[in-house]
Amino acid sequence: MTRGSETYDGGAAGAAGTAEAAGPAEVAVTSRGLPTWLDPVAEVARSVRPEQLSRFLPPENGTGRQSAVLILFGEGEKGPELLLMERAGSLRSHAGQLSFPGGALDAADGDPETTGPLRAALREAEEETGLDPSGVQVFGVLPRLYIPVSNFVVTPVLGWWREPSPVGVVDSAETASVFTIPVADLTDPANRVTSVHPRGHTGPAFLAGPALVWGFTAGVIDKILHYAGWERPWDRSRQVPLDWRA
């Protein structure tokens, strides 16, 4: 996946007159015009290495289901914020977890090695939250990561909510709730904990009101805060079980 300030034409890869050439629209990735507070995150996208983000990296043999998530930054009443959603409790994979909008690539998204993940992230965000993708400026792409439990190879796509649009639950079979969370809440040491999985696994987590952000989503947020220089000292010995509110 190419990173940086570039413009991709999804049809350029196919021969003239083919479905690919007439299919996916142009996708732009640019950091031009971003608010200055997002500059550190754009720099993370340009410089971070996969192993700095996670110890779970895509299998070298190329297996894994290609997917993408949209890490969407907006600006709300309390300043910078992130768009998150709660997955429906009936889903087979990651049920009930708080997550970024996203999902598996479709054939119509195009080449998974170039712009397919960008289109998939925007498409899934629209399908899951009602987001208008035309108001999103994609400004960077993080290295692919891996979720072993679901065999997903995930491309995190960074977006700036340049023109906010109404969001909410589109399909209750997939999504339980959609909300934004201030970055100030995520960096608040009072909201930072280490989650403890029933199997003993531990990882960074965030208290979000009555809910807990943990797993893949919390891990990516944790690394973005750290490498963007936004992280504040917090008590890593403060542990909570996944069912901490039960």
Coordinates of N, CA and C in Angstrom, one line a residue:
M1 N 0.8 -1.2 0.0 CA 0.0 0.0 0.0 C 0.9 1.2 0.0
T2 N 0.7 2.1 -0.9 CA 1.4 3.4 -1.0 C 0.9 4.3 0.0
R3 N 1.8 5.1 0.7 CA 1.4 6.1 1.6 C 1.9 7.4 1.2
G4 N 1.4 8.5 1.8 CA 1.8 9.8 1.5 C 0.7 10.6 0.8
S5 N 1.1 11.7 0.2 CA 0.2 12.6 -0.4 C 0.2 12.3 -1.9
E6 N -0.7 11.5 -2.4 CA -0.8 11.1 -3.7 C -2.2 11.0 -4.2
T7 N -2.4 10.9 -5.5 CA -3.7 10.7 -6.0 C -3.7 9.4 -6.9
Y8 N -4.7 8.5 -6.6 CA -4.7 7.3 -7.3 C -5.9 7.3 -8.3
D9 N -5.8 6.8 -9.5 CA -6.9 6.6 -10.4 C -7.2 5.1 -10.4
G10 N -8.3 4.8 -9.9 CA -8.7 3.3 -9.8 C -8.8 2.7 -11.1
G11 N -9.1 3.4 -12.2 CA -9.2 2.8 -13.5 C -7.9 2.7 -14.3
A12 N -6.9 3.2 -13.8 CA -5.6 3.3 -14.6 C -5.0 1.9 -14.7
A13 N -5.3 1.0 -13.8 CA -4.7 -0.3 -13.8 C -5.2 -1.2 -14.9
G14 N -6.4 -1.0 -15.4 CA -7.0 -1.8 -16.4 C -6.8 -1.3 -17.8
A15 N -7.0 -2.2 -18.8 CA -6.8 -1.7 -20.2 C -8.1 -0.9 -20.5
A16 N -7.9 0.0 -21.5 CA -9.0 0.9 -21.9 C -10.2 0.0 -22.3
G17 N -11.4 0.4 -21.8 CA -12.6 -0.3 -22.2 C -12.9 -1.4 -21.3
T18 N -12.1 -1.8 -20.3 CA -12.4 -2.9 -19.4 C -13.3 -2.4 -18.3
A19 N -13.8 -3.3 -17.5 CA -14.7 -3.0 -16.4 C -13.9 -2.2 -15.4
E20 N -12.6 -2.6 -15.2 CA -11.8 -2.0 -14.2 C -11.6 -0.5 -14.5
A21 N -11.4 -0.2 -15.8 CA -11.1 1.1 -16.2 C -12.3 2.0 -16.1
A22 N -13.5 1.4 -16.2 CA -14.7 2.2 -16.1 C -15.3 2.1 -14.7
G23 N -14.7 1.3 -13.9 CA -15.4 1.0 -12.6 C -15.0 2.0 -11.5
P24 N -14.1 1.6 -10.6 CA -13.9 2.4 -9.4 C -13.5 3.8 -9.7
A25 N -14.1 4.8 -9.0 CA -13.7 6.2 -9.2 C -12.4 6.5 -8.6
E26 N -11.9 7.7 -9.0 CA -10.6 8.1 -8.5 C -10.6 8.3 -7.0
V27 N -9.6 7.9 -6.3 CA -9.5 8.0 -4.9 C -8.2 8.9 -4.6
A28 N -8.4 10.0 -3.9 CA -7.3 10.9 -3.5 C -6.9 10.6 -2.1
V29 N -5.6 10.6 -1.9 CA -5.0 10.6 -0.6 C -4.1 11.8 -0.5
T30 N -4.4 12.8 0.3 CA -3.7 14.0 0.4 C -3.7 14.6 1.8
S31 N -2.6 15.1 2.3 CA -2.6 15.8 3.6 C -2.7 17.3 3.4
R32 N -2.9 17.8 2.2 CA -3.1 19.2 2.0 C -4.3 19.7 2.6
G33 N -4.2 20.9 3.3 CA -5.4 21.5 3.9 C -5.8 21.0 5.2
L34 N -5.1 20.0 5.8 CA -5.5 19.5 7.1 C -5.4 20.5 8.2
P35 N -6.2 20.5 9.2 CA -5.9 21.3 10.4 C -4.6 21.0 11.0
T36 N -3.9 22.0 11.5 CA -2.5 21.7 11.9 C -2.4 20.7 13.1
W37 N -3.5 20.5 13.8 CA -3.4 19.5 14.9 C -3.4 18.1 14.4
L38 N -3.7 17.9 13.1 CA -3.6 16.6 12.5 C -2.3 16.3 11.9
D39 N -1.4 17.3 11.8 CA -0.1 17.1 11.2 C 0.7 15.9 11.9
P40 N 0.7 15.8 13.2 CA 1.4 14.7 13.8 C 0.9 13.3 13.4
V41 N -0.4 13.2 13.1 CA -1.0 11.9 12.7 C -0.6 11.6 11.3
A42 N -0.6 12.7 10.4 CA -0.2 12.5 9.1 C 1.3 12.0 9.0
E43 N 2.1 12.6 9.9 CA 3.5 12.2 9.9 C 3.6 10.7 10.4
V44 N 2.8 10.3 11.3 CA 2.8 8.9 11.7 C 2.5 8.0 10.5
A45 N 1.6 8.4 9.7 CA 1.2 7.6 8.5 C 2.4 7.5 7.5
R46 N 3.2 8.5 7.5 CA 4.4 8.6 6.5 C 5.5 7.8 7.1
S47 N 5.7 7.7 8.4 CA 6.9 7.1 8.9 C 6.8 5.8 9.7
V48 N 5.6 5.5 10.3 CA 5.6 4.4 11.2 C 5.8 3.1 10.4
R49 N 6.4 2.1 11.1 CA 6.7 0.8 10.6 C 5.7 -0.2 11.1
P50 N 5.3 -1.2 10.4 CA 4.3 -2.2 10.9 C 4.6 -2.7 12.3
E51 N 5.8 -3.1 12.5 CA 6.2 -3.7 13.8 C 6.1 -2.7 15.0
Q52 N 6.0 -1.4 14.7 CA 5.8 -0.4 15.7 C 4.3 -0.3 16.1
L53 N 3.4 -0.8 15.3 CA 2.0 -0.8 15.6 C 1.5 -2.0 16.2
S54 N 2.0 -3.2 15.9 CA 1.5 -4.4 16.4 C 2.5 -5.5 16.3
R55 N 2.4 -6.5 17.1 CA 3.2 -7.7 16.9 C 2.4 -8.7 16.0
F56 N 1.2 -8.4 15.7 CA 0.4 -9.3 14.8 C 0.4 -8.7 13.4
L57 N 1.2 -9.2 12.5 CA 1.4 -8.7 11.2 C 0.9 -9.8 10.2
P58 N 0.5 -9.3 9.0 CA -0.1 -10.3 8.0 C 0.8 -11.5 7.8
P59 N 0.2 -12.7 7.6 CA 1.0 -13.9 7.3 C 1.8 -13.7 6.0
E60 N 3.0 -14.2 6.1 CA 4.0 -14.0 5.0 C 3.5 -14.8 3.7
N61 N 2.7 -15.8 3.9 CA 2.2 -16.6 2.8 C 1.1 -15.9 2.0
G62 N 0.7 -14.7 2.5 CA -0.4 -14.0 1.8 C -1.8 -14.4 2.1
T63 N -2.0 -15.3 3.1 CA -3.3 -15.7 3.4 C -4.0 -14.6 4.3
G64 N -5.2 -14.7 4.6 CA -6.0 -13.7 5.4 C -7.0 -13.0 4.5
R65 N -8.0 -12.6 5.2 CA -9.1 -11.9 4.5 C -8.8 -10.4 4.5
Q66 N -8.7 -9.8 3.3 CA -8.4 -8.4 3.1 C -9.6 -7.6 3.6
S67 N -9.2 -6.6 4.5 CA -10.3 -5.7 5.0 C -9.7 -4.3 5.3
A68 N -10.5 -3.4 5.6 CA -10.1 -2.0 5.9 C -11.0 -1.4 7.0
V69 N -10.4 -0.5 7.7 CA -11.2 0.3 8.7 C -10.9 1.8 8.4
L70 N -11.9 2.6 8.7 CA -11.8 4.1 8.6 C -11.5 4.7 10.0
I71 N -10.4 5.3 10.2 CA -10.0 6.0 11.4 C -10.3 7.5 11.1
L72 N -11.5 7.9 11.5 CA -12.0 9.2 11.1 C -11.9 10.2 12.2
F73 N -11.1 11.3 12.0 CA -11.0 12.4 12.9 C -11.9 13.5 12.5
G74 N -12.6 14.0 13.5 CA -13.4 15.2 13.3 C -13.1 16.2 14.3
E75 N -13.9 17.3 14.3 CA -13.7 18.3 15.3 C -15.1 18.6 16.0
G76 N -15.2 18.4 17.3 CA -16.5 18.6 17.9 C -16.4 19.7 19.0
E77 N -17.4 19.7 19.9 CA -17.5 20.7 20.9 C -16.3 20.7 21.9
K78 N -15.7 19.5 22.1 CA -14.5 19.3 23.0 C -13.2 19.2 22.2
G79 N -13.3 19.6 20.9 CA -12.0 19.6 20.1 C -12.0 18.3 19.2
P80 N -10.8 17.9 18.9 CA -10.6 16.7 18.0 C -11.4 15.5 18.6
E81 N -11.9 14.7 17.7 CA -12.7 13.5 18.1 C -12.5 12.4 17.1
L82 N -12.9 11.2 17.5 CA -12.9 10.0 16.6 C -14.3 9.4 16.5
L83 N -14.6 8.9 15.3 CA -15.8 8.2 15.1 C -15.7 6.7 15.4
L84 N -16.5 6.2 16.3 CA -16.5 4.8 16.6 C -17.9 4.3 16.6
M85 N -18.0 3.0 16.6 CA -19.3 2.3 16.6 C -19.3 1.1 17.5
E86 N -20.5 0.7 17.9 CA -20.6 -0.6 18.7 C -21.2 -1.6 17.8
R87 N -20.5 -2.7 17.6 CA -20.9 -3.8 16.8 C -22.1 -4.5 17.5
A88 N -23.0 -5.0 16.6 CA -24.2 -5.7 17.2 C -23.8 -6.9 17.9
G89 N -24.5 -7.2 19.0 CA -24.1 -8.4 19.8 C -24.4 -9.7 19.2
S90 N -25.2 -9.7 18.1 CA -25.5 -11.0 17.4 C -24.5 -11.4 16.3
L91 N -23.5 -10.5 16.0 CA -22.5 -10.9 15.0 C -21.6 -12.0 15.4
R92 N -21.2 -12.8 14.4 CA -20.3 -13.9 14.7 C -18.9 -13.5 15.1
S93 N -18.5 -12.4 14.5 CA -17.1 -11.9 14.8 C -17.1 -10.6 15.5
H94 N -16.3 -10.6 16.6 CA -16.2 -9.3 17.4 C -17.5 -8.7 17.9
A95 N -18.4 -9.6 18.2 CA -19.8 -9.1 18.6 C -19.7 -8.2 19.9
G96 N -20.4 -7.1 19.8 CA -20.5 -6.2 20.9 C -19.3 -5.3 21.2
Q97 N -18.3 -5.4 20.4 CA -17.1 -4.6 20.6 C -17.2 -3.2 20.0
L98 N -16.6 -2.2 20.6 CA -16.4 -0.9 20.0 C -15.3 -0.9 19.0
S99 N -15.6 -0.3 17.8 CA -14.6 -0.4 16.7 C -14.7 0.7 15.8
F100 N -13.7 0.8 14.9 CA -13.8 1.7 13.8 C -14.8 1.2 12.8
P101 N -15.5 2.0 12.0 CA -16.2 1.4 10.9 C -15.3 0.7 9.9
G102 N -15.8 -0.4 9.3 CA -14.9 -1.1 8.4 C -15.4 -2.5 8.2
G103 N -14.7 -3.2 7.3 CA -15.1 -4.6 6.9 C -14.3 -5.1 5.8
A104 N -14.7 -6.2 5.3 CA -13.9 -6.9 4.2 C -14.1 -6.2 2.9
L105 N -13.0 -6.3 2.1 CA -13.1 -5.8 0.7 C -14.0 -6.6 -0.2
D106 N -14.7 -5.9 -1.0 CA -15.5 -6.5 -2.1 C -14.8 -6.4 -3.4
A107 N -15.1 -7.2 -4.3 CA -14.5 -7.2 -5.7 C -14.6 -5.8 -6.3
A108 N -15.8 -5.1 -6.1 CA -16.0 -3.8 -6.7 C -15.1 -2.7 -6.1
D109 N -14.5 -3.0 -4.9 CA -13.6 -2.0 -4.3 C -12.3 -1.8 -5.1
G110 N -11.9 -2.8 -5.9 CA -10.7 -2.7 -6.7 C -9.6 -3.4 -6.1
D111 N -8.4 -3.1 -6.6 CA -7.1 -3.7 -6.3 C -6.8 -3.6 -4.8
P112 N -6.7 -4.7 -4.1 CA -6.4 -4.7 -2.6 C -4.9 -4.2 -2.4
E113 N -4.1 -4.1 -3.4 CA -2.7 -3.7 -3.3 C -2.6 -2.2 -3.5
T114 N -3.6 -1.5 -4.0 CA -3.6 -0.1 -4.2 C -4.7 0.6 -3.5
T115 N -5.8 0.9 -4.3 CA -6.9 1.7 -3.7 C -8.0 0.9 -3.2
G116 N -8.1 -0.4 -3.3 CA -9.2 -1.2 -2.8 C -9.5 -0.9 -1.4
P117 N -8.5 -0.9 -0.5 CA -8.8 -0.7 0.9 C -9.4 0.7 1.2
L118 N -9.0 1.7 0.4 CA -9.5 3.1 0.6 C -11.0 3.1 0.3
R119 N -11.4 2.5 -0.8 CA -12.8 2.4 -1.1 C -13.6 1.6 -0.2
A120 N -13.0 0.5 0.3 CA -13.7 -0.4 1.2 C -13.9 0.3 2.5
A121 N -13.0 1.1 3.0 CA -13.1 1.8 4.3 C -14.2 2.8 4.2
L122 N -14.3 3.6 3.1 CA -15.3 4.6 2.9 C -16.7 3.9 2.7
R123 N -16.7 2.9 1.9 CA -18.0 2.2 1.6 C -18.6 1.6 2.9
E124 N -17.7 0.9 3.7 CA -18.2 0.3 4.9 C -18.7 1.3 5.9
A125 N -18.0 2.4 6.0 CA -18.4 3.5 6.9 C -19.8 4.0 6.5
E126 N -20.0 4.2 5.2 CA -21.3 4.6 4.8 C -22.4 3.6 5.1
E127 N -22.1 2.3 4.8 CA -23.1 1.3 5.1 C -23.4 1.1 6.5
E128 N -22.4 1.3 7.4 CA -22.6 1.0 8.8 C -23.1 2.2 9.6
T129 N -22.7 3.4 9.2 CA -23.0 4.6 10.0 C -23.8 5.7 9.2
G130 N -24.0 5.5 7.9 CA -24.7 6.5 7.1 C -23.8 7.7 6.8
L131 N -22.6 7.6 7.1 CA -21.6 8.7 6.8 C -21.6 9.0 5.3
D132 N -21.5 10.3 4.9 CA -21.4 10.7 3.5 C -19.9 10.8 3.2
P133 N -19.4 9.8 2.4 CA -18.0 9.7 2.2 C -17.4 10.9 1.4
S134 N -18.3 11.7 0.7 CA -17.8 12.9 0.0 C -17.3 13.9 0.9
G135 N -17.6 13.9 2.2 CA -17.1 14.9 3.1 C -15.9 14.4 3.9
V136 N -15.3 13.3 3.5 CA -14.1 12.8 4.1 C -12.9 13.0 3.2
Q137 N -11.8 13.5 3.8 CA -10.5 13.6 3.1 C -9.6 12.5 3.7
V138 N -9.3 11.6 2.8 CA -8.3 10.5 3.2 C -6.9 11.1 3.2
F139 N -6.2 11.1 4.3 CA -4.9 11.8 4.4 C -3.8 10.9 4.6
G140 N -4.1 9.6 4.8 CA -3.0 8.7 5.1 C -3.4 7.3 5.2
V141 N -2.5 6.3 5.1 CA -2.8 4.9 5.3 C -1.7 4.3 6.2
L142 N -2.1 3.6 7.2 CA -1.2 2.9 8.1 C -0.8 1.5 7.5
P143 N 0.3 0.9 7.9 CA 0.6 -0.4 7.4 C -0.5 -1.4 7.8
R144 N -0.5 -2.5 6.9 CA -1.5 -3.6 7.2 C -1.2 -4.3 8.5
L145 N -2.2 -4.6 9.2 CA -2.1 -5.4 10.5 C -2.9 -6.6 10.4
Y146 N -2.9 -7.4 11.4 CA -3.5 -8.8 11.3 C -4.3 -9.0 12.6
I147 N -5.5 -9.5 12.5 CA -6.3 -10.0 13.6 C -6.5 -11.5 13.5
P148 N -5.6 -12.2 14.3 CA -5.6 -13.7 14.2 C -6.9 -14.4 14.4
V149 N -7.7 -13.9 15.4 CA -8.9 -14.6 15.8 C -10.0 -14.6 14.7
S150 N -9.9 -13.6 13.8 CA -10.9 -13.6 12.7 C -10.2 -13.7 11.3
N151 N -8.9 -13.8 11.3 CA -8.1 -14.0 10.1 C -8.2 -12.8 9.1
F152 N -8.4 -11.6 9.7 CA -8.5 -10.4 8.9 C -7.2 -9.7 8.7
V153 N -6.8 -9.4 7.5 CA -5.7 -8.5 7.2 C -6.2 -7.1 7.1
V154 N -5.9 -6.2 8.0 CA -6.6 -4.9 8.1 C -5.7 -3.8 7.6
T155 N -6.2 -2.9 6.7 CA -5.6 -1.7 6.3 C -6.3 -0.6 7.1
P156 N -5.6 0.1 8.0 CA -6.2 1.3 8.6 C -6.1 2.5 7.8
V157 N -7.2 3.1 7.4 CA -7.3 4.3 6.5 C -7.6 5.5 7.4
L158 N -6.7 6.5 7.3 CA -6.9 7.7 8.1 C -7.7 8.8 7.3
G159 N -8.7 9.3 8.0 CA -9.6 10.3 7.3 C -9.8 11.6 8.2
W160 N -10.0 12.7 7.5 CA -10.4 14.0 8.2 C -11.8 14.3 7.8
W161 N -12.7 14.5 8.8 CA -14.1 14.7 8.5 C -14.2 16.2 8.1
R162 N -13.8 16.5 6.9 CA -13.8 17.9 6.5 C -15.2 18.5 6.4
E163 N -16.2 17.7 6.0 CA -17.6 18.2 6.0 C -18.4 17.2 6.7
P164 N -18.7 17.4 8.0 CA -19.4 16.4 8.8 C -20.8 16.2 8.3
S165 N -21.3 14.9 8.4 CA -22.6 14.6 8.0 C -23.3 13.8 9.1
P166 N -24.6 13.7 9.1 CA -25.3 12.9 10.2 C -24.9 11.5 10.1
V167 N -24.7 10.8 11.3 CA -24.4 9.4 11.3 C -25.3 8.8 12.4
G168 N -25.5 7.5 12.2 CA -26.3 6.7 13.1 C -26.4 5.3 12.7
V169 N -27.2 4.5 13.4 CA -27.3 3.1 13.0 C -28.1 2.9 11.7
V170 N -27.5 2.2 10.8 CA -28.1 2.0 9.5 C -28.8 0.6 9.5
D171 N -28.1 -0.4 10.0 CA -28.6 -1.8 10.1 C -28.4 -2.3 11.5
S172 N -29.4 -2.5 12.3 CA -29.3 -2.9 13.6 C -28.7 -4.3 13.7
A173 N -28.8 -5.1 12.6 CA -28.2 -6.4 12.6 C -26.7 -6.4 12.6
E174 N -26.1 -5.2 12.3 CA -24.7 -5.1 12.2 C -24.1 -4.1 13.3
T175 N -24.9 -3.1 13.6 CA -24.4 -2.0 14.4 C -25.4 -1.7 15.5
A176 N -24.9 -1.6 16.8 CA -25.8 -1.3 17.9 C -25.8 0.2 18.2
S177 N -24.7 1.0 17.9 CA -24.7 2.4 18.2 C -23.5 3.0 17.4
V178 N -23.6 4.3 17.1 CA -22.6 5.1 16.4 C -22.4 6.4 17.2
F179 N -21.1 6.7 17.5 CA -20.9 7.9 18.3 C -19.5 8.4 18.0
T180 N -19.2 9.6 18.5 CA -17.9 10.2 18.5 C -17.3 10.3 19.9
I181 N -16.0 10.1 20.0 CA -15.4 10.3 21.3 C -14.3 11.3 21.2
P182 N -14.2 12.3 22.1 CA -13.2 13.3 22.1 C -11.8 12.6 22.3
V183 N -10.8 13.1 21.5 CA -9.4 12.7 21.7 C -9.0 13.0 23.1
A184 N -9.5 14.1 23.7 CA -9.1 14.5 25.0 C -9.5 13.5 26.1
D185 N -10.7 12.8 25.8 CA -11.1 11.7 26.7 C -10.2 10.5 26.6
L186 N -9.7 10.3 25.3 CA -8.8 9.1 25.1 C -7.5 9.3 25.7
T187 N -7.0 10.6 25.8 CA -5.7 10.8 26.3 C -5.7 11.1 27.9
D188 N -6.9 11.2 28.4 CA -7.1 11.4 29.8 C -6.6 10.2 30.6
P189 N -5.6 10.3 31.5 CA -5.1 9.1 32.2 C -6.2 8.4 33.0
A190 N -7.2 9.1 33.4 CA -8.3 8.5 34.2 C -9.1 7.5 33.4
N191 N -9.0 7.6 32.0 CA -9.8 6.7 31.1 C -8.9 5.6 30.5
R192 N -7.6 5.6 30.9 CA -6.7 4.6 30.4 C -6.5 3.4 31.3
V193 N -6.6 2.2 30.8 CA -6.5 1.0 31.6 C -5.8 -0.1 30.8
T194 N -5.5 -1.2 31.4 CA -5.0 -2.4 30.7 C -6.1 -3.4 30.8
S195 N -6.6 -3.9 29.7 CA -7.7 -4.9 29.7 C -7.1 -6.3 29.9
V196 N -7.9 -7.1 30.5 CA -7.4 -8.5 30.8 C -8.5 -9.4 30.2
H197 N -8.1 -10.1 29.2 CA -9.0 -11.1 28.5 C -9.1 -12.3 29.4
P198 N -10.3 -13.0 29.3 CA -10.5 -14.2 30.2 C -9.4 -15.3 29.9
R199 N -8.7 -15.3 28.8 CA -7.6 -16.2 28.5 C -6.3 -15.7 29.0
G200 N -6.3 -14.5 29.6 CA -5.1 -14.0 30.2 C -4.4 -12.9 29.4
H201 N -4.8 -12.7 28.1 CA -4.1 -11.7 27.3 C -4.4 -10.3 27.9
T202 N -3.4 -9.5 27.8 CA -3.6 -8.1 28.2 C -3.3 -7.1 27.1
G203 N -3.8 -5.9 27.2 CA -3.6 -4.9 26.1 C -4.1 -3.6 26.6
P204 N -3.7 -2.5 25.8 CA -4.2 -1.2 26.2 C -5.7 -1.1 26.0
A205 N -6.4 -0.3 26.8 CA -7.8 -0.1 26.7 C -8.2 1.3 27.1
F206 N -9.5 1.7 26.8 CA -10.0 3.0 27.1 C -11.4 2.9 27.7
L207 N -11.6 3.6 28.8 CA -13.0 3.6 29.3 C -13.7 4.7 28.5
A208 N -14.9 4.3 28.0 CA -15.7 5.2 27.2 C -17.1 5.2 27.8
G209 N -17.3 5.9 28.9 CA -18.6 5.9 29.6 C -18.8 4.5 30.2
P210 N -19.9 3.9 29.8 CA -20.2 2.6 30.3 C -19.5 1.4 29.6
A211 N -18.8 1.8 28.5 CA -18.2 0.8 27.6 C -16.7 0.8 27.8
L212 N -16.1 -0.2 27.1 CA -14.6 -0.4 27.1 C -14.2 -0.6 25.7
V213 N -13.2 0.3 25.3 CA -12.6 0.1 24.0 C -11.3 -0.8 24.2
W214 N -11.3 -1.9 23.6 CA -10.2 -2.8 23.8 C -9.8 -3.5 22.4
G215 N -8.9 -4.5 22.5 CA -8.6 -5.2 21.3 C -7.9 -4.4 20.2
F216 N -8.2 -4.8 19.0 CA -7.5 -4.2 17.8 C -7.7 -2.7 17.8
T217 N -8.9 -2.2 18.0 CA -9.2 -0.8 18.0 C -8.4 0.0 19.0
A218 N -8.4 -0.5 20.2 CA -7.7 0.2 21.3 C -6.2 0.2 21.0
G219 N -5.7 -1.0 20.5 CA -4.3 -1.0 20.2 C -3.8 0.0 19.1
V220 N -4.7 0.2 18.1 CA -4.3 1.2 17.1 C -4.4 2.6 17.6
I221 N -5.5 2.9 18.4 CA -5.6 4.2 19.0 C -4.4 4.5 19.9
D222 N -4.0 3.5 20.7 CA -2.9 3.6 21.6 C -1.6 4.0 20.9
K223 N -1.4 3.3 19.8 CA -0.1 3.6 19.0 C -0.2 5.0 18.3
I224 N -1.4 5.4 17.8 CA -1.5 6.7 17.2 C -1.2 7.8 18.2
L225 N -1.8 7.6 19.4 CA -1.6 8.6 20.5 C -0.1 8.7 20.8
H226 N 0.5 7.5 20.9 CA 1.9 7.5 21.3 C 2.8 8.2 20.2
Y227 N 2.7 7.7 19.0 CA 3.6 8.2 18.0 C 3.3 9.6 17.5
A228 N 2.1 10.1 17.7 CA 1.7 11.4 17.4 C 2.1 12.4 18.5
G229 N 2.6 11.9 19.6 CA 3.0 12.7 20.7 C 1.9 13.2 21.6
W230 N 0.7 12.6 21.5 CA -0.4 13.0 22.3 C -0.6 12.2 23.6
E231 N 0.1 11.2 23.7 CA 0.0 10.3 24.9 C 0.4 11.1 26.2
R232 N -0.4 10.9 27.2 CA -0.1 11.4 28.5 C 0.3 10.2 29.5
P233 N 1.2 10.4 30.4 CA 1.5 9.3 31.3 C 0.3 8.7 32.0
W234 N 0.2 7.4 32.0 CA -1.0 6.7 32.6 C -0.5 5.5 33.4
D235 N -1.4 5.0 34.3 CA -1.0 3.9 35.1 C -1.3 2.5 34.4
R236 N -0.2 2.0 33.9 CA -0.4 0.7 33.1 C -0.7 -0.5 34.0
S237 N -0.5 -0.3 35.3 CA -0.8 -1.4 36.2 C -2.3 -1.5 36.6
R238 N -3.0 -0.5 36.1 CA -4.5 -0.5 36.4 C -5.2 -1.4 35.4
Q239 N -5.7 -2.5 35.9 CA -6.2 -3.5 35.0 C -7.7 -3.7 35.2
V240 N -8.4 -4.0 34.2 CA -9.9 -4.2 34.2 C -10.2 -5.5 33.4
P241 N -11.1 -6.3 33.8 CA -11.5 -7.4 33.0 C -12.5 -6.9 31.9
L242 N -12.7 -7.7 30.8 CA -13.5 -7.3 29.7 C -15.0 -7.1 30.2
D243 N -15.4 -7.8 31.2 CA -16.7 -7.7 31.7 C -16.8 -6.8 33.0
W244 N -16.0 -5.7 32.9 CA -15.8 -4.9 34.1 C -17.1 -4.3 34.6
R245 N -18.1 -4.1 33.8 CA -19.3 -3.5 34.2 C -20.4 -4.5 34.6
A246 N -20.0 -5.8 34.5 CA -21.0 -6.8 34.8 C -21.3 -6.9 36.3

